[in-house]
Amino acid sequence: MVVLRKIIYTGIPLSGLLVAGYTFSDVKILRNAMALSKGTKKSFDEHFPRGTWDDNWDFRSPDYLLNMEKYNNATEEEKRKMYQEVKATATRNILLIRHGQYHLDSEGKNLTPLGREQASLLGKRLAESGIKFDKLVMSTMQRATETANLILQHIPELQRCVHLEGPPYPPVPPVHHWRPQYSEFFVESARIESAFRRHIHRASPQQKDDSFEIIVCHANVIRYFICRFVVDKKYGQSI
């Protein structure tokens, strides 16, 4: 602030339109600085606006699951009971696993010997972790399917299912080896959003015990799931 005052008083413009030895933008800066010194401070949130928590980000919040007609006509004790019946009490633990190393120059992009070793060692580590896994979801693409099947050799009792994928968004910065048409992004990105809604959500009220689930997929899918979970793109809200 001392430097700013010195600049203004000597008539050297910083930016904007110079009037009588100082600028409109400089005057605004000075007034804000003087207001702060007089105690008229803005709150932290006013300086750094942020979104609000959307408790219904997965459309599974208790308020959304309640039968509001019955709830509004219930006694306070009945309301508490109804709320507890639709409130999730268990935790879903989801492990997002990228496929192993693969051949970039092959048509099927299957795993390299190192990639197969990576997947097998990971399966062994998971089997020895002491965690009881409930389900494994795998991508239909070959390198992810190979990785998942090598993991399943160590924990074969897992329930398994597949999910279709699609490119979520053009890569930034662009890459020379993968350039789908924009029409492909437009059509197939719906798959990855569908996968997010199907697999990334809180536990249902009927689930009583914590669960551990594995999703074997691709780096783009993991990035999409994490970013989609952390920030709601449409409203700019943290969820």
PDB file of N, CA and C in Angstrom, residues 18-84:
ATOM      1  N   LEU A  18      -5.717   8.214 -17.297  1.00  0.00           N
ATOM      2  CA  LEU A  18      -5.019   9.148 -16.413  1.00  0.00           C
ATOM      3  C   LEU A  18      -5.816  10.443 -16.299  1.00  0.00           C
ATOM      4  N   VAL A  19      -6.177  10.827 -15.080  1.00  0.00           N
ATOM      5  CA  VAL A  19      -6.906  12.071 -14.844  1.00  0.00           C
ATOM      6  C   VAL A  19      -6.263  12.786 -13.667  1.00  0.00           C
ATOM      7  N   ALA A  20      -5.788  14.007 -13.910  1.00  0.00           N
ATOM      8  CA  ALA A  20      -5.208  14.847 -12.855  1.00  0.00           C
ATOM      9  C   ALA A  20      -4.106  14.130 -12.097  1.00  0.00           C
ATOM     10  N   GLY A  21      -3.276  13.388 -12.812  1.00  0.00           N
ATOM     11  CA  GLY A  21      -2.101  12.790 -12.193  1.00  0.00           C
ATOM     12  C   GLY A  21      -2.324  11.414 -11.602  1.00  0.00           C
ATOM     13  N   TYR A  22      -3.546  10.862 -11.655  1.00  0.00           N
ATOM     14  CA  TYR A  22      -3.765   9.494 -11.173  1.00  0.00           C
ATOM     15  C   TYR A  22      -4.900   8.874 -11.974  1.00  0.00           C
ATOM     16  N   THR A  23      -5.113   7.601 -11.825  1.00  0.00           N
ATOM     17  CA  THR A  23      -6.089   6.897 -12.647  1.00  0.00           C
ATOM     18  C   THR A  23      -7.304   6.502 -11.838  1.00  0.00           C
ATOM     19  N   PHE A  24      -8.415   6.259 -12.553  1.00  0.00           N
ATOM     20  CA  PHE A  24      -9.630   5.801 -11.887  1.00  0.00           C
ATOM     21  C   PHE A  24      -9.396   4.468 -11.179  1.00  0.00           C
ATOM     22  N   SER A  25      -8.675   3.561 -11.845  1.00  0.00           N
ATOM     23  CA  SER A  25      -8.442   2.253 -11.230  1.00  0.00           C
ATOM     24  C   SER A  25      -7.580   2.384  -9.988  1.00  0.00           C
ATOM     25  N   ASP A  26      -6.604   3.317 -10.014  1.00  0.00           N
ATOM     26  CA  ASP A  26      -5.756   3.514  -8.845  1.00  0.00           C
ATOM     27  C   ASP A  26      -6.556   4.070  -7.677  1.00  0.00           C
ATOM     28  N   VAL A  27      -7.497   4.968  -7.968  1.00  0.00           N
ATOM     29  CA  VAL A  27      -8.336   5.538  -6.913  1.00  0.00           C
ATOM     30  C   VAL A  27      -9.177   4.447  -6.264  1.00  0.00           C
ATOM     31  N   LYS A  28      -9.705   3.554  -7.086  1.00  0.00           N
ATOM     32  CA  LYS A  28     -10.518   2.461  -6.553  1.00  0.00           C
ATOM     33  C   LYS A  28      -9.696   1.565  -5.642  1.00  0.00           C
ATOM     34  N   ILE A  29      -8.470   1.265  -6.068  1.00  0.00           N
ATOM     35  CA  ILE A  29      -7.585   0.433  -5.247  1.00  0.00           C
ATOM     36  C   ILE A  29      -7.296   1.119  -3.921  1.00  0.00           C
ATOM     37  N   LEU A  30      -7.014   2.427  -3.988  1.00  0.00           N
ATOM     38  CA  LEU A  30      -6.696   3.173  -2.772  1.00  0.00           C
ATOM     39  C   LEU A  30      -7.890   3.223  -1.827  1.00  0.00           C
ATOM     40  N   ARG A  31      -9.083   3.460  -2.377  1.00  0.00           N
ATOM     41  CA  ARG A  31     -10.279   3.507  -1.539  1.00  0.00           C
ATOM     42  C   ARG A  31     -10.522   2.168  -0.844  1.00  0.00           C
ATOM     43  N   ASN A  32     -10.322   1.079  -1.588  1.00  0.00           N
ATOM     44  CA  ASN A  32     -10.493  -0.242  -0.978  1.00  0.00           C
ATOM     45  C   ASN A  32      -9.482  -0.461   0.139  1.00  0.00           C
ATOM     46  N   ALA A  33      -8.240  -0.021  -0.107  1.00  0.00           N
ATOM     47  CA  ALA A  33      -7.202  -0.181   0.908  1.00  0.00           C
ATOM     48  C   ALA A  33      -7.524   0.652   2.146  1.00  0.00           C
ATOM     49  N   MET A  34      -8.017   1.882   1.940  1.00  0.00           N
ATOM     50  CA  MET A  34      -8.367   2.743   3.071  1.00  0.00           C
ATOM     51  C   MET A  34      -9.559   2.181   3.834  1.00  0.00           C
ATOM     52  N   ALA A  35     -10.515   1.587   3.098  1.00  0.00           N
ATOM     53  CA  ALA A  35     -11.676   0.992   3.760  1.00  0.00           C
ATOM     54  C   ALA A  35     -11.253  -0.162   4.649  1.00  0.00           C
ATOM     55  N   LEU A  36     -10.296  -0.960   4.160  1.00  0.00           N
ATOM     56  CA  LEU A  36      -9.798  -2.071   4.975  1.00  0.00           C
ATOM     57  C   LEU A  36      -9.124  -1.556   6.235  1.00  0.00           C
ATOM     58  N   SER A  37      -8.370  -0.450   6.094  1.00  0.00           N
ATOM     59  CA  SER A  37      -7.662   0.092   7.252  1.00  0.00           C
ATOM     60  C   SER A  37      -8.615   0.683   8.274  1.00  0.00           C
ATOM     61  N   LYS A  38      -9.841   1.041   7.855  1.00  0.00           N
ATOM     62  CA  LYS A  38     -10.826   1.609   8.774  1.00  0.00           C
ATOM     63  C   LYS A  38     -11.727   0.538   9.387  1.00  0.00           C
ATOM     64  N   GLY A  39     -11.481  -0.721   9.041  1.00  0.00           N
ATOM     65  CA  GLY A  39     -12.232  -1.798   9.671  1.00  0.00           C
ATOM     66  C   GLY A  39     -13.424  -2.290   8.886  1.00  0.00           C
ATOM     67  N   THR A  40     -13.719  -1.720   7.709  1.00  0.00           N
ATOM     68  CA  THR A  40     -14.842  -2.203   6.907  1.00  0.00           C
ATOM     69  C   THR A  40     -14.347  -3.340   6.017  1.00  0.00           C
ATOM     70  N   LYS A  41     -14.016  -4.448   6.638  1.00  0.00           N
ATOM     71  CA  LYS A  41     -13.414  -5.566   5.922  1.00  0.00           C
ATOM     72  C   LYS A  41     -14.470  -6.466   5.298  1.00  0.00           C
ATOM     73  N   LYS A  42     -14.110  -7.031   4.160  1.00  0.00           N
ATOM     74  CA  LYS A  42     -14.943  -8.065   3.564  1.00  0.00           C
ATOM     75  C   LYS A  42     -14.599  -9.400   4.211  1.00  0.00           C
ATOM     76  N   SER A  43     -15.571 -10.294   4.191  1.00  0.00           N
ATOM     77  CA  SER A  43     -15.307 -11.630   4.718  1.00  0.00           C
ATOM     78  C   SER A  43     -14.442 -12.409   3.739  1.00  0.00           C
ATOM     79  N   PHE A  44     -13.900 -13.523   4.204  1.00  0.00           N
ATOM     80  CA  PHE A  44     -13.065 -14.359   3.342  1.00  0.00           C
ATOM     81  C   PHE A  44     -13.858 -14.841   2.127  1.00  0.00           C
ATOM     82  N   ASP A  45     -15.127 -15.238   2.356  1.00  0.00           N
ATOM     83  CA  ASP A  45     -15.951 -15.738   1.258  1.00  0.00           C
ATOM     84  C   ASP A  45     -16.289 -14.649   0.252  1.00  0.00           C
ATOM     85  N   GLU A  46     -16.345 -13.389   0.710  1.00  0.00           N
ATOM     86  CA  GLU A  46     -16.596 -12.291  -0.224  1.00  0.00           C
ATOM     87  C   GLU A  46     -15.389 -12.055  -1.121  1.00  0.00           C
ATOM     88  N   HIS A  47     -14.199 -12.249  -0.569  1.00  0.00           N
ATOM     89  CA  HIS A  47     -12.988 -12.109  -1.376  1.00  0.00           C
ATOM     90  C   HIS A  47     -12.812 -13.296  -2.318  1.00  0.00           C
ATOM     91  N   PHE A  48     -13.182 -14.486  -1.836  1.00  0.00           N
ATOM     92  CA  PHE A  48     -12.989 -15.710  -2.617  1.00  0.00           C
ATOM     93  C   PHE A  48     -14.311 -16.479  -2.670  1.00  0.00           C
ATOM     94  N   PRO A  49     -15.225 -16.068  -3.558  1.00  0.00           N
ATOM     95  CA  PRO A  49     -16.536 -16.729  -3.637  1.00  0.00           C
ATOM     96  C   PRO A  49     -16.385 -18.208  -3.972  1.00  0.00           C
ATOM     97  N   ARG A  50     -17.243 -19.015  -3.400  1.00  0.00           N
ATOM     98  CA  ARG A  50     -17.211 -20.449  -3.669  1.00  0.00           C
ATOM     99  C   ARG A  50     -18.630 -20.984  -3.697  1.00  0.00           C
ATOM    100  N   GLY A  51     -18.790 -22.142  -4.313  1.00  0.00           N
ATOM    101  CA  GLY A  51     -20.103 -22.756  -4.390  1.00  0.00           C
ATOM    102  C   GLY A  51     -20.508 -23.360  -3.054  1.00  0.00           C
ATOM    103  N   THR A  52     -21.727 -23.812  -2.985  1.00  0.00           N
ATOM    104  CA  THR A  52     -22.228 -24.438  -1.769  1.00  0.00           C
ATOM    105  C   THR A  52     -22.307 -25.945  -1.965  1.00  0.00           C
ATOM    106  N   TRP A  53     -22.257 -26.660  -0.869  1.00  0.00           N
ATOM    107  CA  TRP A  53     -22.322 -28.111  -0.908  1.00  0.00           C
ATOM    108  C   TRP A  53     -23.697 -28.557  -1.392  1.00  0.00           C
ATOM    109  N   ASP A  54     -23.712 -29.412  -2.394  1.00  0.00           N
ATOM    110  CA  ASP A  54     -24.957 -29.968  -2.907  1.00  0.00           C
ATOM    111  C   ASP A  54     -25.131 -31.354  -2.314  1.00  0.00           C
ATOM    112  N   ASP A  55     -25.913 -31.463  -1.264  1.00  0.00           N
ATOM    113  CA  ASP A  55     -26.062 -32.741  -0.568  1.00  0.00           C
ATOM    114  C   ASP A  55     -26.784 -33.773  -1.423  1.00  0.00           C
ATOM    115  N   ASN A  56     -27.463 -33.326  -2.457  1.00  0.00           N
ATOM    116  CA  ASN A  56     -28.201 -34.254  -3.307  1.00  0.00           C
ATOM    117  C   ASN A  56     -27.487 -34.472  -4.637  1.00  0.00           C
ATOM    118  N   TRP A  57     -26.159 -34.477  -4.619  1.00  0.00           N
ATOM    119  CA  TRP A  57     -25.374 -34.584  -5.851  1.00  0.00           C
ATOM    120  C   TRP A  57     -25.633 -35.886  -6.597  1.00  0.00           C
ATOM    121  N   ASP A  58     -26.024 -36.944  -5.882  1.00  0.00           N
ATOM    122  CA  ASP A  58     -26.299 -38.231  -6.533  1.00  0.00           C
ATOM    123  C   ASP A  58     -27.786 -38.590  -6.494  1.00  0.00           C
ATOM    124  N   PHE A  59     -28.632 -37.617  -6.132  1.00  0.00           N
ATOM    125  CA  PHE A  59     -30.079 -37.822  -6.026  1.00  0.00           C
ATOM    126  C   PHE A  59     -30.416 -38.948  -5.051  1.00  0.00           C
ATOM    127  N   ARG A  60     -29.595 -39.055  -4.002  1.00  0.00           N
ATOM    128  CA  ARG A  60     -29.828 -40.068  -2.979  1.00  0.00           C
ATOM    129  C   ARG A  60     -29.794 -39.476  -1.572  1.00  0.00           C
ATOM    130  N   SER A  61     -29.995 -38.176  -1.453  1.00  0.00           N
ATOM    131  CA  SER A  61     -30.031 -37.582  -0.121  1.00  0.00           C
ATOM    132  C   SER A  61     -31.324 -38.005   0.574  1.00  0.00           C
ATOM    133  N   PRO A  62     -31.319 -38.106   1.902  1.00  0.00           N
ATOM    134  CA  PRO A  62     -32.535 -38.520   2.618  1.00  0.00           C
ATOM    135  C   PRO A  62     -33.744 -37.646   2.290  1.00  0.00           C
ATOM    136  N   ASP A  63     -33.541 -36.341   2.188  1.00  0.00           N
ATOM    137  CA  ASP A  63     -34.664 -35.449   1.892  1.00  0.00           C
ATOM    138  C   ASP A  63     -35.305 -35.786   0.548  1.00  0.00           C
ATOM    139  N   TYR A  64     -34.486 -36.225  -0.397  1.00  0.00           N
ATOM    140  CA  TYR A  64     -34.998 -36.539  -1.730  1.00  0.00           C
ATOM    141  C   TYR A  64     -35.722 -37.883  -1.745  1.00  0.00           C
ATOM    142  N   LEU A  65     -35.322 -38.807  -0.856  1.00  0.00           N
ATOM    143  CA  LEU A  65     -35.907 -40.146  -0.842  1.00  0.00           C
ATOM    144  C   LEU A  65     -37.172 -40.235   0.006  1.00  0.00           C
ATOM    145  N   LEU A  66     -37.419 -39.221   0.800  1.00  0.00           N
ATOM    146  CA  LEU A  66     -38.605 -39.244   1.658  1.00  0.00           C
ATOM    147  C   LEU A  66     -39.894 -39.141   0.849  1.00  0.00           C
ATOM    148  N   ASN A  67     -40.921 -39.806   1.342  1.00  0.00           N
ATOM    149  CA  ASN A  67     -42.273 -39.593   0.819  1.00  0.00           C
ATOM    150  C   ASN A  67     -42.817 -38.354   1.525  1.00  0.00           C
ATOM    151  N   MET A  68     -42.735 -37.211   0.846  1.00  0.00           N
ATOM    152  CA  MET A  68     -43.023 -35.945   1.506  1.00  0.00           C
ATOM    153  C   MET A  68     -44.483 -35.825   1.946  1.00  0.00           C
ATOM    154  N   GLU A  69     -45.382 -36.460   1.228  1.00  0.00           N
ATOM    155  CA  GLU A  69     -46.794 -36.392   1.628  1.00  0.00           C
ATOM    156  C   GLU A  69     -46.989 -37.050   2.989  1.00  0.00           C
ATOM    157  N   LYS A  70     -46.409 -38.245   3.161  1.00  0.00           N
ATOM    158  CA  LYS A  70     -46.504 -38.927   4.452  1.00  0.00           C
ATOM    159  C   LYS A  70     -45.690 -38.199   5.515  1.00  0.00           C
ATOM    160  N   TYR A  71     -44.525 -37.700   5.111  1.00  0.00           N
ATOM    161  CA  TYR A  71     -43.634 -37.034   6.063  1.00  0.00           C
ATOM    162  C   TYR A  71     -44.289 -35.780   6.645  1.00  0.00           C
ATOM    163  N   ASN A  72     -44.928 -34.987   5.805  1.00  0.00           N
ATOM    164  CA  ASN A  72     -45.536 -33.737   6.270  1.00  0.00           C
ATOM    165  C   ASN A  72     -46.722 -33.976   7.200  1.00  0.00           C
ATOM    166  N   ASN A  73     -47.343 -35.139   7.109  1.00  0.00           N
ATOM    167  CA  ASN A  73     -48.493 -35.453   7.961  1.00  0.00           C
ATOM    168  C   ASN A  73     -48.116 -36.297   9.176  1.00  0.00           C
ATOM    169  N   ALA A  74     -46.816 -36.560   9.346  1.00  0.00           N
ATOM    170  CA  ALA A  74     -46.368 -37.428  10.438  1.00  0.00           C
ATOM    171  C   ALA A  74     -46.071 -36.622  11.696  1.00  0.00           C
ATOM    172  N   THR A  75     -46.034 -37.323  12.832  1.00  0.00           N
ATOM    173  CA  THR A  75     -45.627 -36.695  14.090  1.00  0.00           C
ATOM    174  C   THR A  75     -44.110 -36.520  14.069  1.00  0.00           C
ATOM    175  N   GLU A  76     -43.572 -35.768  15.029  1.00  0.00           N
ATOM    176  CA  GLU A  76     -42.126 -35.541  15.073  1.00  0.00           C
ATOM    177  C   GLU A  76     -41.371 -36.849  15.252  1.00  0.00           C
ATOM    178  N   GLU A  77     -41.890 -37.734  16.077  1.00  0.00           N
ATOM    179  CA  GLU A  77     -41.241 -39.026  16.284  1.00  0.00           C
ATOM    180  C   GLU A  77     -41.276 -39.854  15.006  1.00  0.00           C
ATOM    181  N   GLU A  78     -42.401 -39.843  14.309  1.00  0.00           N
ATOM    182  CA  GLU A  78     -42.520 -40.575  13.048  1.00  0.00           C
ATOM    183  C   GLU A  78     -41.587 -39.990  11.988  1.00  0.00           C
ATOM    184  N   LYS A  79     -41.441 -38.667  11.988  1.00  0.00           N
ATOM    185  CA  LYS A  79     -40.541 -38.022  11.030  1.00  0.00           C
ATOM    186  C   LYS A  79     -39.099 -38.460  11.252  1.00  0.00           C
ATOM    187  N   ARG A  80     -38.678 -38.521  12.517  1.00  0.00           N
ATOM    188  CA  ARG A  80     -37.313 -38.955  12.820  1.00  0.00           C
ATOM    189  C   ARG A  80     -37.082 -40.388  12.350  1.00  0.00           C
ATOM    190  N   LYS A  81     -38.075 -41.238  12.565  1.00  0.00           N
ATOM    191  CA  LYS A  81     -37.957 -42.634  12.152  1.00  0.00           C
ATOM    192  C   LYS A  81     -37.914 -42.752  10.630  1.00  0.00           C
ATOM    193  N   MET A  82     -38.771 -42.012   9.943  1.00  0.00           N
ATOM    194  CA  MET A  82     -38.803 -42.050   8.479  1.00  0.00           C
ATOM    195  C   MET A  82     -37.485 -41.553   7.893  1.00  0.00           C
ATOM    196  N   TYR A  83     -36.917 -40.528   8.510  1.00  0.00           N
ATOM    197  CA  TYR A  83     -35.651 -39.972   8.021  1.00  0.00           C
ATOM    198  C   TYR A  83     -34.521 -40.988   8.178  1.00  0.00           C
ATOM    199  N   GLN A  84     -34.479 -41.661   9.327  1.00  0.00           N
ATOM    200  CA  GLN A  84     -33.433 -42.651   9.565  1.00  0.00           C
ATOM    201  C   GLN A  84     -33.548 -43.835   8.609  1.00  0.00           C
TER     202      GLN A  84
END
